[in-house]
CSV table of C-alpha atoms and ligand atoms in Angstrom, one decimal:
chain,number,residue,atom,x,y,z
A,10,UNK,CA,119.0,90.5,103.4
A,11,UNK,CA,119.5,93.8,101.7
A,12,UNK,CA,116.6,93.0,99.4
A,13,UNK,CA,114.0,92.9,102.2
A,14,UNK,CA,111.8,96.0,102.6
A,15,UNK,CA,109.6,96.1,105.7
A,16,UNK,CA,106.7,98.6,105.9
A,17,UNK,CA,105.4,99.2,109.4
A,18,UNK,CA,102.2,100.8,110.7
A,19,UNK,CA,100.5,101.6,114.0
A,20,UNK,CA,100.0,97.9,114.9
A,21,UNK,CA,103.8,97.6,115.6
A,22,UNK,CA,103.5,100.2,118.3
A,23,UNK,CA,100.1,99.1,119.6
A,24,UNK,CA,101.6,96.9,122.3
A,25,UNK,CA,103.8,99.8,123.5
A,26,UNK,CA,100.5,101.5,124.4
A,27,UNK,CA,100.2,103.8,121.4
A,28,UNK,CA,96.8,103.8,119.9
A,29,UNK,CA,96.2,102.7,116.3
A,30,UNK,CA,94.0,104.8,114.0
A,31,UNK,CA,91.2,102.6,112.6
A,32,UNK,CA,90.8,99.8,115.1
A,33,UNK,CA,88.0,99.9,117.7
A,34,UNK,CA,88.8,102.8,120.0
A,35,UNK,CA,91.4,104.0,117.4
A,36,UNK,CA,92.4,107.7,117.2
A,37,UNK,CA,90.2,108.4,114.2
A,38,UNK,CA,87.2,107.2,116.2
A,39,UNK,CA,87.9,109.9,118.8
A,40,UNK,CA,89.3,112.8,116.7
A,41,UNK,CA,88.1,114.3,113.5
A,42,UNK,CA,90.9,113.6,111.0
A,43,UNK,CA,90.0,116.7,108.9
A,44,UNK,CA,90.5,118.9,112.0
A,45,UNK,CA,93.8,117.6,113.3
A,46,UNK,CA,95.6,115.9,110.3
A,47,UNK,CA,95.1,118.3,107.3
A,48,UNK,CA,96.8,121.6,106.4
A,49,UNK,CA,93.2,123.1,106.3
A,50,UNK,CA,92.6,122.0,109.9
A,51,UNK,CA,95.9,123.5,111.0
A,52,UNK,CA,95.1,126.8,109.3
A,53,UNK,CA,91.6,126.9,110.9
A,54,UNK,CA,92.7,126.0,114.5
A,55,UNK,CA,96.4,125.6,115.1
A,56,UNK,CA,96.1,125.4,118.9
A,57,UNK,CA,93.8,122.3,118.5
A,58,UNK,CA,96.3,120.7,116.2
A,59,UNK,CA,99.3,121.4,118.5
A,60,UNK,CA,97.3,120.0,121.4
A,61,UNK,CA,96.6,116.8,119.5
A,62,UNK,CA,100.3,116.3,118.5
A,63,UNK,CA,101.6,117.4,122.0
A,64,UNK,CA,99.5,114.6,123.5
A,65,UNK,CA,100.7,112.1,121.0
A,66,UNK,CA,104.4,113.2,121.6
A,67,UNK,CA,103.9,112.8,125.3
A,68,UNK,CA,102.4,109.3,124.8
A,69,UNK,CA,105.3,108.3,122.5
A,70,UNK,CA,107.9,109.6,125.0
A,71,UNK,CA,106.4,107.6,127.8
A,72,UNK,CA,106.0,104.4,125.7
A,73,UNK,CA,108.5,101.6,125.9
A,74,UNK,CA,109.7,99.8,122.8
A,75,UNK,CA,108.4,96.2,122.4
A,76,UNK,CA,109.8,93.0,121.1
A,77,UNK,CA,108.7,93.7,117.5
A,78,UNK,CA,110.7,97.0,117.4
A,79,UNK,CA,113.7,95.1,118.8
A,80,UNK,CA,113.5,92.3,116.3
A,81,UNK,CA,113.2,94.7,113.4
A,82,UNK,CA,116.3,96.6,114.6
A,83,UNK,CA,118.1,93.2,114.4
A,84,UNK,CA,116.8,92.6,110.9
A,85,UNK,CA,117.8,96.1,109.8
A,86,UNK,CA,121.3,95.5,111.2
A,87,UNK,CA,121.5,92.5,108.9
A,88,UNK,CA,120.6,94.7,105.9
A,89,UNK,CA,116.9,95.1,105.6
A,90,UNK,CA,115.2,98.5,105.0
A,91,UNK,CA,112.5,99.7,107.3
A,92,UNK,CA,110.0,102.1,106.0
A,93,UNK,CA,107.5,103.3,108.6
A,94,UNK,CA,104.2,105.2,108.5
A,95,UNK,CA,104.6,105.7,112.3
A,96,UNK,CA,105.6,109.1,113.6
A,97,UNK,CA,106.8,107.8,116.9
A,98,UNK,CA,110.5,107.1,117.5
A,99,UNK,CA,110.3,103.6,118.8
A,100,UNK,CA,112.1,101.9,116.0
A,101,UNK,CA,115.1,104.2,116.7
A,102,UNK,CA,114.9,103.7,120.4
A,103,UNK,CA,115.1,99.9,119.8
A,104,UNK,CA,118.3,100.5,117.9
A,105,UNK,CA,117.3,101.0,114.2
A,106,UNK,CA,119.4,103.6,112.5
A,107,UNK,CA,118.2,104.2,109.0
A,108,UNK,CA,114.4,104.1,109.2
A,109,UNK,CA,112.5,106.0,106.5
A,110,UNK,CA,109.7,108.0,108.2
A,111,UNK,CA,107.4,108.5,105.2
A,112,UNK,CA,104.7,110.3,107.3
A,113,UNK,CA,107.2,112.5,109.2
A,114,UNK,CA,108.2,112.5,112.9
A,115,UNK,CA,106.5,113.7,116.0
A,116,UNK,CA,109.9,114.6,117.5
A,117,UNK,CA,110.7,117.1,114.7
A,118,UNK,CA,109.3,120.6,113.9
A,119,UNK,CA,108.9,121.9,110.3
A,120,UNK,CA,108.8,125.6,109.3
A,121,UNK,CA,106.0,126.0,106.8
A,122,UNK,CA,107.7,129.1,105.4
A,123,UNK,CA,111.2,127.9,104.7
A,124,UNK,CA,111.1,124.1,105.1
A,125,UNK,CA,113.7,124.0,107.9
A,126,UNK,CA,113.3,121.1,110.4
A,127,UNK,CA,114.7,120.8,113.9
A,128,UNK,CA,114.1,118.8,117.1
A,129,UNK,CA,110.7,119.3,118.7
A,130,UNK,CA,110.3,120.5,122.3
A,131,UNK,CA,108.0,118.4,124.4
A,132,UNK,CA,105.2,120.9,123.8
A,133,UNK,CA,104.7,123.1,120.7
A,134,UNK,CA,102.6,126.2,120.8
A,135,UNK,CA,101.1,128.6,118.3
A,136,UNK,CA,103.2,131.6,117.2
A,137,UNK,CA,106.7,130.2,117.8
A,138,UNK,CA,109.1,131.6,115.2
A,139,UNK,CA,111.5,129.5,113.0
A,140,UNK,CA,115.1,129.8,114.1
A,141,UNK,CA,116.2,129.8,110.5
A,142,UNK,CA,114.0,132.4,108.8
A,143,UNK,CA,112.2,134.0,111.7
A,144,UNK,CA,108.9,133.3,109.9
A,145,UNK,CA,106.4,130.5,110.3
A,146,UNK,CA,104.1,129.1,111.1
A,147,UNK,CA,106.0,126.3,112.7
A,148,UNK,CA,104.2,123.0,112.7
A,149,UNK,CA,104.8,119.3,113.7
A,150,UNK,CA,106.8,117.7,110.9
A,151,UNK,CA,104.0,115.3,110.1
A,152,UNK,CA,102.7,114.6,106.6
A,153,UNK,CA,99.0,115.4,106.7
A,154,UNK,CA,96.3,114.2,104.4
A,155,UNK,CA,96.6,115.9,101.1
A,156,UNK,CA,100.4,116.2,101.4
A,157,UNK,CA,103.0,114.1,99.7
A,158,UNK,CA,104.8,111.5,101.8
A,159,UNK,CA,108.5,111.9,102.3
A,160,UNK,CA,111.3,109.9,100.5
A,161,UNK,CA,109.0,108.4,97.9
A,162,UNK,CA,111.7,108.1,95.3
A,163,UNK,CA,114.0,106.1,97.6
A,164,UNK,CA,111.1,103.9,98.7
A,165,UNK,CA,110.0,103.2,95.1
A,166,UNK,CA,113.6,102.3,94.1
A,167,UNK,CA,113.8,99.9,97.1
A,168,UNK,CA,110.5,98.3,96.2
A,169,UNK,CA,111.6,97.8,92.6
A,170,UNK,CA,114.8,96.1,93.8
A,171,UNK,CA,113.4,94.0,96.6
A,172,UNK,CA,113.0,90.3,96.8
A,173,UNK,CA,110.7,90.3,99.8
A,174,UNK,CA,108.2,92.9,100.9
A,175,UNK,CA,106.7,92.7,104.4
A,176,UNK,CA,103.8,94.8,105.7
A,177,UNK,CA,103.5,94.7,109.5
A,178,UNK,CA,100.7,96.2,111.6
A,179,UNK,CA,99.1,98.3,108.9
A,180,UNK,CA,95.5,98.3,107.7
A,181,UNK,CA,96.4,99.1,104.1
A,182,UNK,CA,93.9,101.9,104.0
A,183,UNK,CA,96.2,104.8,103.3
A,184,UNK,CA,97.9,105.4,100.0
A,185,UNK,CA,100.6,105.5,98.7
A,186,UNK,CA,101.8,103.0,101.4
A,187,UNK,CA,98.7,100.8,100.7
A,188,UNK,CA,100.0,100.3,97.1
A,189,UNK,CA,103.5,99.2,98.0
A,190,UNK,CA,102.5,95.5,98.0
A,191,UNK,CA,101.4,95.7,94.4
A,192,UNK,CA,104.5,97.6,93.4
A,193,UNK,CA,106.6,94.9,95.0
A,194,UNK,CA,104.7,92.2,93.3
A,195,UNK,CA,105.2,93.9,89.9
A,196,UNK,CA,108.9,93.9,90.7
A,197,UNK,CA,108.7,90.1,91.2
A,198,UNK,CA,109.1,90.2,95.0
A,199,UNK,CA,107.5,87.7,97.5
A,200,UNK,CA,105.0,89.4,99.8
A,201,UNK,CA,104.2,88.8,103.4
A,202,UNK,CA,101.7,90.3,105.7
A,203,UNK,CA,102.1,90.2,109.5
A,204,UNK,CA,99.0,91.5,111.4
A,205,UNK,CA,96.5,90.7,114.0
A,206,UNK,CA,94.1,89.9,111.2
A,207,UNK,CA,94.2,89.7,107.4
A,208,UNK,CA,93.7,92.9,105.5
A,209,UNK,CA,92.4,93.2,102.0
A,210,UNK,CA,95.9,93.4,100.4
A,211,UNK,CA,97.2,90.6,98.0
A,212,UNK,CA,100.0,88.9,99.9
A,213,UNK,CA,101.6,85.5,99.1
A,214,UNK,CA,101.9,84.7,102.8
A,215,UNK,CA,100.3,85.8,106.1
A,216,UNK,CA,101.4,85.5,109.7
A,217,UNK,CA,98.6,86.4,112.0
A,218,UNK,CA,99.1,87.4,115.7
A,219,UNK,CA,100.3,90.2,117.9
A,220,UNK,CA,103.4,91.9,116.5
A,221,UNK,CA,105.4,91.5,119.8
A,222,UNK,CA,105.1,87.7,119.6
A,223,UNK,CA,105.1,86.9,115.9
A,224,UNK,CA,107.6,89.4,114.5
A,225,UNK,CA,110.5,88.1,116.7
A,226,UNK,CA,109.7,84.5,115.6
A,227,UNK,CA,109.7,85.6,111.9
A,228,UNK,CA,112.9,87.6,112.2
A,229,UNK,CA,114.6,84.5,113.9
A,230,UNK,CA,113.4,82.4,110.9
A,231,UNK,CA,114.9,84.9,108.4
A,232,UNK,CA,118.2,85.3,110.3
A,233,UNK,CA,118.4,81.5,110.7
A,234,UNK,CA,118.7,81.9,114.5
B,325,LIG,P1,95.6,101.6,111.2
B,325,LIG,O1,95.1,102.0,112.5
B,325,LIG,O2,94.9,102.0,110.0
B,325,LIG,O3,95.8,100.0,111.2
B,325,LIG,C1,96.5,99.3,112.2
B,325,LIG,C2,96.7,97.9,111.9
B,325,LIG,O4,97.4,97.3,112.9
B,325,LIG,C3,95.4,97.1,111.7
B,325,LIG,O5,95.4,96.4,110.5
B,325,LIG,C4,95.4,96.2,112.9
B,325,LIG,O6,94.8,94.9,112.6
B,325,LIG,C5,96.8,96.0,113.2
B,325,LIG,N1,97.2,95.7,114.6
B,325,LIG,C6,96.6,96.3,115.7
B,325,LIG,N2,97.2,95.8,116.8
B,325,LIG,C7,98.2,95.0,116.4
B,325,LIG,C8,99.2,94.2,117.0
B,325,LIG,N3,99.3,94.1,118.4
B,325,LIG,N4,100.0,93.4,116.3
B,325,LIG,C9,99.9,93.4,114.9
B,325,LIG,N5,99.0,94.1,114.3
B,325,LIG,C10,98.2,94.9,115.0
B,325,LIG,O7,97.1,102.2,111.2
B,325,LIG,P2,98.1,102.4,109.9
B,325,LIG,O8,97.8,101.4,108.9
B,325,LIG,O9,99.5,102.6,110.4
B,325,LIG,O10,98.7,108.7,108.8
B,325,LIG,O11,97.6,103.8,109.4
B,325,LIG,C11,98.2,104.4,108.3
B,325,LIG,C12,98.1,105.9,108.4
B,325,LIG,O12,96.8,106.4,108.7
B,325,LIG,C13,98.9,106.5,109.6
B,325,LIG,O13,100.3,106.6,109.3
B,325,LIG,C14,98.3,107.8,109.9
B,325,LIG,C15,96.8,107.4,109.7
B,325,LIG,O14,96.0,108.3,109.4
B,325,LIG,C16,98.8,110.0,109.1
B,325,LIG,O15,98.6,110.5,110.2
B,325,LIG,C17,99.3,110.8,108.0
Protein backbone atom coordinates (compact mmCIF):
# COMPACT_ATOMS: atom_id res chain seq x y z
CA UNK A 1 0.00 0.00 0.00
CA UNK A 2 2.91 2.34 0.68
CA UNK A 3 3.79 2.02 -2.99
CA UNK A 4 0.62 3.71 -4.24
CA UNK A 5 0.85 7.35 -5.32
CA UNK A 6 -2.46 9.13 -5.95
CA UNK A 7 -2.53 12.44 -7.83
CA UNK A 8 -5.76 14.39 -7.46
CA UNK A 9 -7.14 17.34 -9.40
CA UNK A 10 -10.18 19.58 -9.43
CA UNK A 11 -12.51 16.71 -10.44
CA UNK A 12 -12.20 15.25 -6.91
CA UNK A 13 -13.73 18.41 -5.44
CA UNK A 14 -16.24 19.06 -8.25
CA UNK A 15 -19.07 17.22 -6.47
CA UNK A 16 -18.36 19.28 -3.35
CA UNK A 17 -19.45 22.28 -5.42
CA UNK A 18 -16.00 23.65 -6.25
CA UNK A 19 -15.58 24.51 -9.90
CA UNK A 20 -13.01 22.80 -12.08
CA UNK A 21 -10.79 24.86 -14.38
CA UNK A 22 -11.16 23.57 -17.90
CA UNK A 23 -14.57 21.92 -18.03
CA UNK A 24 -17.56 23.72 -19.56
CA UNK A 25 -18.26 26.60 -17.13
CA UNK A 26 -14.82 26.03 -15.57
CA UNK A 27 -12.97 28.84 -13.78
CA UNK A 28 -10.69 29.52 -16.75
CA UNK A 29 -13.72 30.17 -18.96
CA UNK A 30 -14.76 33.00 -16.59
CA UNK A 31 -11.43 34.45 -15.48
CA UNK A 32 -8.28 35.36 -17.36
CA UNK A 33 -5.61 33.00 -16.05
CA UNK A 34 -2.85 35.56 -16.83
CA UNK A 35 -4.60 38.17 -14.66
CA UNK A 36 -5.31 36.06 -11.56
CA UNK A 37 -2.84 33.17 -11.58
CA UNK A 38 0.56 34.63 -12.50
CA UNK A 39 3.13 36.73 -10.60
CA UNK A 40 2.77 39.37 -13.33
CA UNK A 41 -0.99 39.52 -12.81
CA UNK A 42 -0.49 40.00 -9.06
CA UNK A 43 2.05 42.79 -9.63
CA UNK A 44 -0.33 44.54 -12.03
CA UNK A 45 -3.52 44.31 -9.93
CA UNK A 46 -3.11 42.71 -6.49
CA UNK A 47 -6.65 43.69 -5.42
CA UNK A 48 -8.12 41.70 -8.32
CA UNK A 49 -6.01 38.67 -7.43
CA UNK A 50 -6.95 38.86 -3.73
CA UNK A 51 -10.63 39.13 -4.70
CA UNK A 52 -10.34 36.00 -6.86
CA UNK A 53 -8.69 33.92 -4.12
CA UNK A 54 -10.92 35.37 -1.37
CA UNK A 55 -13.92 34.10 -3.36
CA UNK A 56 -12.31 30.70 -3.83
CA UNK A 57 -11.43 30.48 -0.13
CA UNK A 58 -15.02 31.31 0.78
CA UNK A 59 -16.31 28.59 -1.57
CA UNK A 60 -13.86 26.07 -0.16
CA UNK A 61 -14.79 26.89 3.45
CA UNK A 62 -18.48 26.46 2.64
CA UNK A 63 -17.99 23.22 0.69
CA UNK A 64 -18.53 19.77 2.22
CA UNK A 65 -16.15 16.88 1.68
CA UNK A 66 -17.50 14.15 -0.59
CA UNK A 67 -17.18 10.37 -0.59
CA UNK A 68 -14.08 10.49 -2.80
CA UNK A 69 -12.14 12.59 -0.24
CA UNK A 70 -13.28 10.21 2.52
CA UNK A 71 -12.25 7.10 0.62
CA UNK A 72 -8.84 8.57 -0.21
CA UNK A 73 -8.28 9.39 3.48
CA UNK A 74 -8.88 5.67 4.21
CA UNK A 75 -6.38 4.73 1.51
CA UNK A 76 -3.84 7.17 2.93
CA UNK A 77 -4.28 5.68 6.41
CA UNK A 78 -3.37 2.33 4.85
CA UNK A 79 -0.12 3.81 3.53
CA UNK A 80 -0.78 5.48 0.16
CA UNK A 81 0.63 8.92 -0.65
CA UNK A 82 -1.75 11.63 -1.85
CA UNK A 83 -0.32 14.40 -4.01
CA UNK A 84 -2.87 17.05 -4.91
CA UNK A 85 -2.99 19.93 -7.35
CA UNK A 86 -5.98 21.24 -5.42
CA UNK A 87 -5.57 24.28 -3.20
CA UNK A 88 -8.68 23.53 -1.10
CA UNK A 89 -8.42 21.68 2.23
CA UNK A 90 -11.04 19.00 1.60
CA UNK A 91 -8.61 16.07 1.72
CA UNK A 92 -7.55 17.21 5.21
CA UNK A 93 -11.13 17.80 6.32
CA UNK A 94 -11.90 14.23 5.29
CA UNK A 95 -9.12 13.03 7.62
CA UNK A 96 -6.02 12.84 5.41
CA UNK A 97 -2.90 13.90 7.28
CA UNK A 98 0.08 13.95 4.93
CA UNK A 99 -1.24 15.35 1.65
CA UNK A 100 1.36 17.03 -0.54
CA UNK A 101 -0.08 20.28 -1.90
CA UNK A 102 2.07 20.79 -4.98
CA UNK A 103 0.18 23.95 -6.07
CA UNK A 104 0.01 25.49 -2.59
CA UNK A 105 -2.93 26.10 -0.26
CA UNK A 106 -5.75 28.63 -0.21
CA UNK A 107 -5.71 28.59 3.59
CA UNK A 108 -2.10 29.78 3.82
CA UNK A 109 -0.43 33.15 3.22
CA UNK A 110 3.07 33.56 1.75
CA UNK A 111 5.35 36.55 2.21
CA UNK A 112 6.93 37.31 -1.15
CA UNK A 113 9.85 39.03 0.61
CA UNK A 114 11.02 36.49 3.20
CA UNK A 115 9.15 33.29 2.25
CA UNK A 116 7.37 32.92 5.62
CA UNK A 117 3.96 31.23 5.51
CA UNK A 118 1.06 31.32 7.98
CA UNK A 119 -2.67 30.60 8.23
CA UNK A 120 -4.78 32.78 5.97
CA UNK A 121 -7.59 34.98 7.26
CA UNK A 122 -10.93 34.49 5.50
CA UNK A 123 -10.19 37.59 3.43
CA UNK A 124 -6.80 38.88 2.40
CA UNK A 125 -6.22 42.50 1.38
CA UNK A 126 -3.54 44.53 -0.36
CA UNK A 127 -0.88 46.08 1.88
CA UNK A 128 -0.95 43.67 4.83
CA UNK A 129 2.52 43.34 6.36
CA UNK A 130 4.32 40.07 7.04
CA UNK A 131 4.48 39.27 10.79
CA UNK A 132 7.97 37.83 10.28
CA UNK A 133 9.84 40.54 8.34
CA UNK A 134 7.33 43.39 8.31
CA UNK A 135 7.76 43.53 4.54
CA UNK A 136 5.73 42.04 1.76
CA UNK A 137 3.79 41.89 -0.39
CA UNK A 138 1.86 39.13 1.29
CA UNK A 139 0.06 36.86 -1.17
CA UNK A 140 -1.99 33.67 -1.20
CA UNK A 141 0.36 30.68 -0.89
CA UNK A 142 -0.60 29.46 -4.34
CA UNK A 143 1.86 28.30 -6.99
CA UNK A 144 1.11 30.46 -10.01
CA UNK A 145 1.88 29.79 -13.65
CA UNK A 146 5.56 30.36 -14.25
CA UNK A 147 6.44 29.28 -10.67
CA UNK A 148 7.87 25.96 -9.57
CA UNK A 149 5.48 23.57 -7.81
CA UNK A 150 6.26 22.62 -4.22
CA UNK A 151 7.84 19.39 -2.95
CA UNK A 152 8.94 18.17 -6.40
CA UNK A 153 11.90 16.21 -5.03
CA UNK A 154 9.69 14.22 -2.65
CA UNK A 155 7.14 13.62 -5.39
CA UNK A 156 9.70 12.39 -7.91
CA UNK A 157 11.21 10.06 -5.29
CA UNK A 158 7.75 8.64 -4.57
CA UNK A 159 7.00 8.19 -8.28
CA UNK A 160 10.28 6.36 -8.81
CA UNK A 161 9.48 3.99 -5.95
CA UNK A 162 5.79 3.42 -6.65
CA UNK A 163 4.08 0.28 -7.91
CA UNK A 164 0.78 1.95 -8.77
CA UNK A 165 0.18 5.53 -9.89
CA UNK A 166 -3.41 6.77 -9.95
CA UNK A 167 -4.56 10.11 -11.42
CA UNK A 168 -8.01 11.16 -10.24
CA UNK A 169 -10.08 14.06 -11.62
CA UNK A 170 -7.30 15.84 -13.44
CA UNK A 171 -7.25 16.82 -17.11
CA UNK A 172 -3.50 16.24 -17.52
CA UNK A 173 -3.09 19.67 -19.11
CA UNK A 174 -0.71 21.23 -16.60
CA UNK A 175 2.94 20.20 -16.18
CA UNK A 176 4.79 18.93 -14.27
CA UNK A 177 1.80 16.98 -12.83
CA UNK A 178 0.73 15.94 -16.34
CA UNK A 179 4.07 14.15 -16.75
CA UNK A 180 3.80 12.05 -13.57
CA UNK A 181 2.12 9.15 -15.40
CA UNK A 182 5.11 8.83 -17.74
CA UNK A 183 7.57 9.06 -14.83
CA UNK A 184 5.69 6.32 -13.01
CA UNK A 185 5.63 4.15 -16.16
CA UNK A 186 9.38 4.56 -16.57
CA UNK A 187 9.75 3.38 -12.97
CA UNK A 188 7.77 0.24 -13.88
CA UNK A 189 4.55 1.19 -12.08
CA UNK A 190 1.04 0.24 -13.16
CA UNK A 191 -1.03 3.30 -14.03
CA UNK A 192 -4.72 3.99 -13.49
CA UNK A 193 -6.88 6.94 -14.45
CA UNK A 194 -10.14 7.71 -12.63
CA UNK A 195 -12.10 10.49 -14.31
CA UNK A 196 -15.49 11.37 -15.74
CA UNK A 197 -13.95 10.84 -19.17
CA UNK A 198 -10.68 9.57 -20.59
CA UNK A 199 -7.91 12.17 -20.96
CA UNK A 200 -4.99 11.95 -23.38
CA UNK A 201 -2.57 10.34 -20.86
CA UNK A 202 -1.18 6.82 -21.36
CA UNK A 203 -2.74 4.74 -18.57
CA UNK A 204 -2.90 0.93 -18.26
CA UNK A 205 -6.42 1.04 -16.87
CA UNK A 206 -9.28 3.50 -16.69
CA UNK A 207 -12.30 3.76 -14.40
CA UNK A 208 -14.78 6.27 -15.75
CA UNK A 209 -17.47 7.89 -13.63
CA UNK A 210 -18.09 10.58 -11.01
CA UNK A 211 -15.37 10.54 -8.36
CA UNK A 212 -17.78 10.31 -5.41
CA UNK A 213 -19.16 7.03 -6.77
CA UNK A 214 -16.18 5.31 -8.38
CA UNK A 215 -13.34 6.28 -6.02
CA UNK A 216 -14.93 4.58 -2.95
CA UNK A 217 -15.54 1.43 -5.03
CA UNK A 218 -11.94 1.38 -6.20
CA UNK A 219 -10.57 2.02 -2.69
CA UNK A 220 -12.70 -0.86 -1.34
CA UNK A 221 -11.24 -3.05 -4.10
CA UNK A 222 -7.66 -2.09 -3.11
CA UNK A 223 -8.26 -2.49 0.61
CA UNK A 224 -10.04 -5.78 0.07
CA UNK A 225 -13.16 -4.54 1.84
P1 LIG B 1 -9.10 20.67 -14.82
O1 LIG B 1 -10.26 21.59 -14.71
O2 LIG B 1 -8.10 20.95 -15.88
O3 LIG B 1 -9.61 19.18 -15.04
C1 LIG B 1 -10.62 18.62 -14.23
C2 LIG B 1 -10.78 17.17 -14.60
O4 LIG B 1 -11.70 16.60 -13.70
C3 LIG B 1 -11.30 16.91 -16.01
O5 LIG B 1 -10.49 15.92 -16.64
C4 LIG B 1 -12.73 16.42 -15.79
O6 LIG B 1 -13.13 15.43 -16.74
C5 LIG B 1 -12.63 15.80 -14.41
N1 LIG B 1 -13.87 15.80 -13.64
C6 LIG B 1 -14.80 16.77 -13.55
N2 LIG B 1 -15.79 16.43 -12.70
C7 LIG B 1 -15.47 15.19 -12.23
C8 LIG B 1 -16.09 14.29 -11.31
N3 LIG B 1 -17.23 14.59 -10.70
N4 LIG B 1 -15.47 13.11 -11.08
C9 LIG B 1 -14.31 12.78 -11.70
N5 LIG B 1 -13.69 13.59 -12.57
C10 LIG B 1 -14.25 14.78 -12.84
O7 LIG B 1 -8.43 20.61 -13.36
P2 LIG B 1 -6.96 20.11 -12.94
O8 LIG B 1 -6.49 19.02 -13.82
O9 LIG B 1 -6.98 19.88 -11.48
O10 LIG B 1 -3.43 25.19 -11.21
O11 LIG B 1 -6.13 21.42 -13.23
C11 LIG B 1 -4.74 21.43 -12.97
C12 LIG B 1 -4.30 22.82 -12.56
O12 LIG B 1 -4.72 23.78 -13.52
C13 LIG B 1 -4.92 23.32 -11.27
O13 LIG B 1 -4.25 22.86 -10.12
C14 LIG B 1 -4.80 24.80 -11.40
C15 LIG B 1 -5.24 24.94 -12.85
O14 LIG B 1 -4.79 26.04 -13.53
C16 LIG B 1 -3.15 26.38 -10.65
O15 LIG B 1 -3.99 27.20 -10.32
C17 LIG B 1 -1.69 26.60 -10.45
